[in-house]
Coordinates of C-alpha atoms in Angstrom, one line a residue:
X1 CA -8.1 5.5 11.5
X2 CA -6.7 8.7 10.0
X3 CA -3.2 7.9 11.5
X4 CA -3.3 4.5 9.9
X5 CA -4.3 5.8 6.4
X6 CA -2.0 8.8 6.5
X7 CA 1.0 6.5 7.2
X8 CA 3.2 6.3 4.1
X9 CA 3.5 2.5 4.1
X10 CA -0.2 1.9 4.8
X11 CA -1.3 4.0 1.9
X12 CA 1.3 2.5 -0.5
X13 CA 0.4 -1.1 0.7
X14 CA -3.3 -0.4 -0.1
X15 CA -2.3 0.9 -3.5
X16 CA -0.2 -2.2 -4.2
X17 CA -3.4 -4.3 -3.6
X18 CA -5.7 -2.3 -5.9
X19 CA -5.2 -4.6 -8.8
X20 CA -5.9 -7.8 -6.9
X21 CA -4.5 -10.2 -4.3
X22 CA -0.8 -10.2 -3.8
X23 CA 1.8 -12.3 -1.9
X24 CA 4.1 -10.6 0.6
X25 CA 7.1 -10.7 -1.7
X26 CA 5.2 -9.0 -4.5
X27 CA 4.0 -6.3 -2.2
X28 CA 7.5 -5.8 -0.9
X29 CA 8.9 -5.5 -4.4
X30 CA 6.2 -2.8 -5.3
X31 CA 7.1 -0.9 -2.1
X32 CA 10.8 -0.4 -2.7
X33 CA 12.6 0.5 0.5
X34 CA 10.3 -1.0 3.0
X35 CA 11.9 -3.5 5.4
X36 CA 10.2 -6.9 5.9
X37 CA 9.6 -6.0 9.6
X38 CA 7.9 -2.7 8.7
X39 CA 5.8 -4.3 6.0
X40 CA 4.7 -7.1 8.3
X41 CA 3.6 -4.6 10.9
X42 CA 1.8 -2.5 8.3
X43 CA -0.1 -5.4 6.9
X44 CA -1.1 -6.6 10.4
X45 CA -2.4 -3.2 11.3
X46 CA -4.4 -3.0 8.0
X47 CA -5.8 -6.4 8.7
X48 CA -6.7 -5.6 12.3
X49 CA -8.6 -2.5 11.1
X50 CA -10.6 -4.5 8.4
X51 CA -8.9 -2.9 5.4
X52 CA -7.3 -6.1 4.1
X53 CA -7.8 -9.8 4.3
X54 CA -5.0 -12.3 4.9
X55 CA -5.6 -15.7 3.3
X56 CA -3.4 -18.7 4.1
X57 CA -3.4 -21.5 1.6
X58 CA -2.3 -24.9 3.0
X59 CA 0.5 -25.8 0.5
X60 CA 4.2 -26.5 0.7
X61 CA 5.6 -24.0 1.0
X62 CA 2.9 -22.0 2.8
X63 CA 1.1 -19.6 0.5
X64 CA -0.3 -16.4 1.9
X65 CA -2.1 -13.7 0.0
X66 CA -3.3 -10.3 1.0
X67 CA -6.4 -8.6 -0.6
X68 CA -8.5 -5.6 -0.1
X69 CA -11.8 -5.8 1.8
X70 CA -14.7 -3.7 0.7
X71 CA -13.6 -1.1 3.3
X72 CA -10.1 -1.2 1.9
X73 CA -11.4 -0.7 -1.6
X74 CA -13.4 2.3 -0.4
X75 CA -10.3 3.7 1.2
X76 CA -8.3 3.3 -2.0
X77 CA -10.4 5.8 -4.0
X78 CA -9.5 8.9 -1.9
X79 CA -5.9 7.7 -1.5
X80 CA -5.6 7.4 -5.3
X81 CA -7.0 10.9 -5.7
X82 CA -4.4 12.2 -3.3
X83 CA -1.6 10.3 -5.2
X84 CA -2.8 11.8 -8.5
X85 CA -2.9 15.3 -6.9
X86 CA 0.7 14.9 -5.7
X87 CA 1.9 13.8 -9.1
X88 CA 0.0 16.6 -10.9
X89 CA 1.4 19.2 -8.5
X90 CA 4.9 17.8 -7.7
X91 CA 6.7 20.7 -9.5
X92 CA 4.9 23.2 -7.3
X93 CA 6.3 21.8 -4.0
X94 CA 9.5 23.4 -2.6
X95 CA 12.3 20.8 -3.1
X96 CA 10.3 18.9 -5.7
X97 CA 13.4 17.3 -7.1
X98 CA 13.8 15.4 -3.9
X99 CA 10.1 14.5 -3.8
X100 CA 9.9 13.1 -7.3
X101 CA 10.6 9.5 -6.4
X102 CA 9.4 6.8 -8.8
X103 CA 8.2 4.7 -5.8
X104 CA 5.4 7.2 -5.4
X105 CA 3.7 5.7 -8.4
X106 CA 2.6 2.5 -6.5
X107 CA -1.0 1.8 -7.3
X108 CA -1.5 4.4 -9.9

């Protein structure tokens, strides 16, 4: 489970869902730089581990939304604390100019 949560895209995908259910395209927009293939694999792993739900709405075109489960919401709290710690201390990291990427603000 730690490997899953420590993964960059997993943590950012959970953060993207903190404010409520989202469609794939919205999540992908929030996670600039993630490929559709990687995001699909990430969302599947999060769903398999019970951190998110995938809901399919029978409409044309097909409408799919992802949302946090109770377990996923519980995981977001420590991940948000970690994101805030990174933001608060970014200038203390060697090479911090490279690390200060606006995409790190997902979910904050």
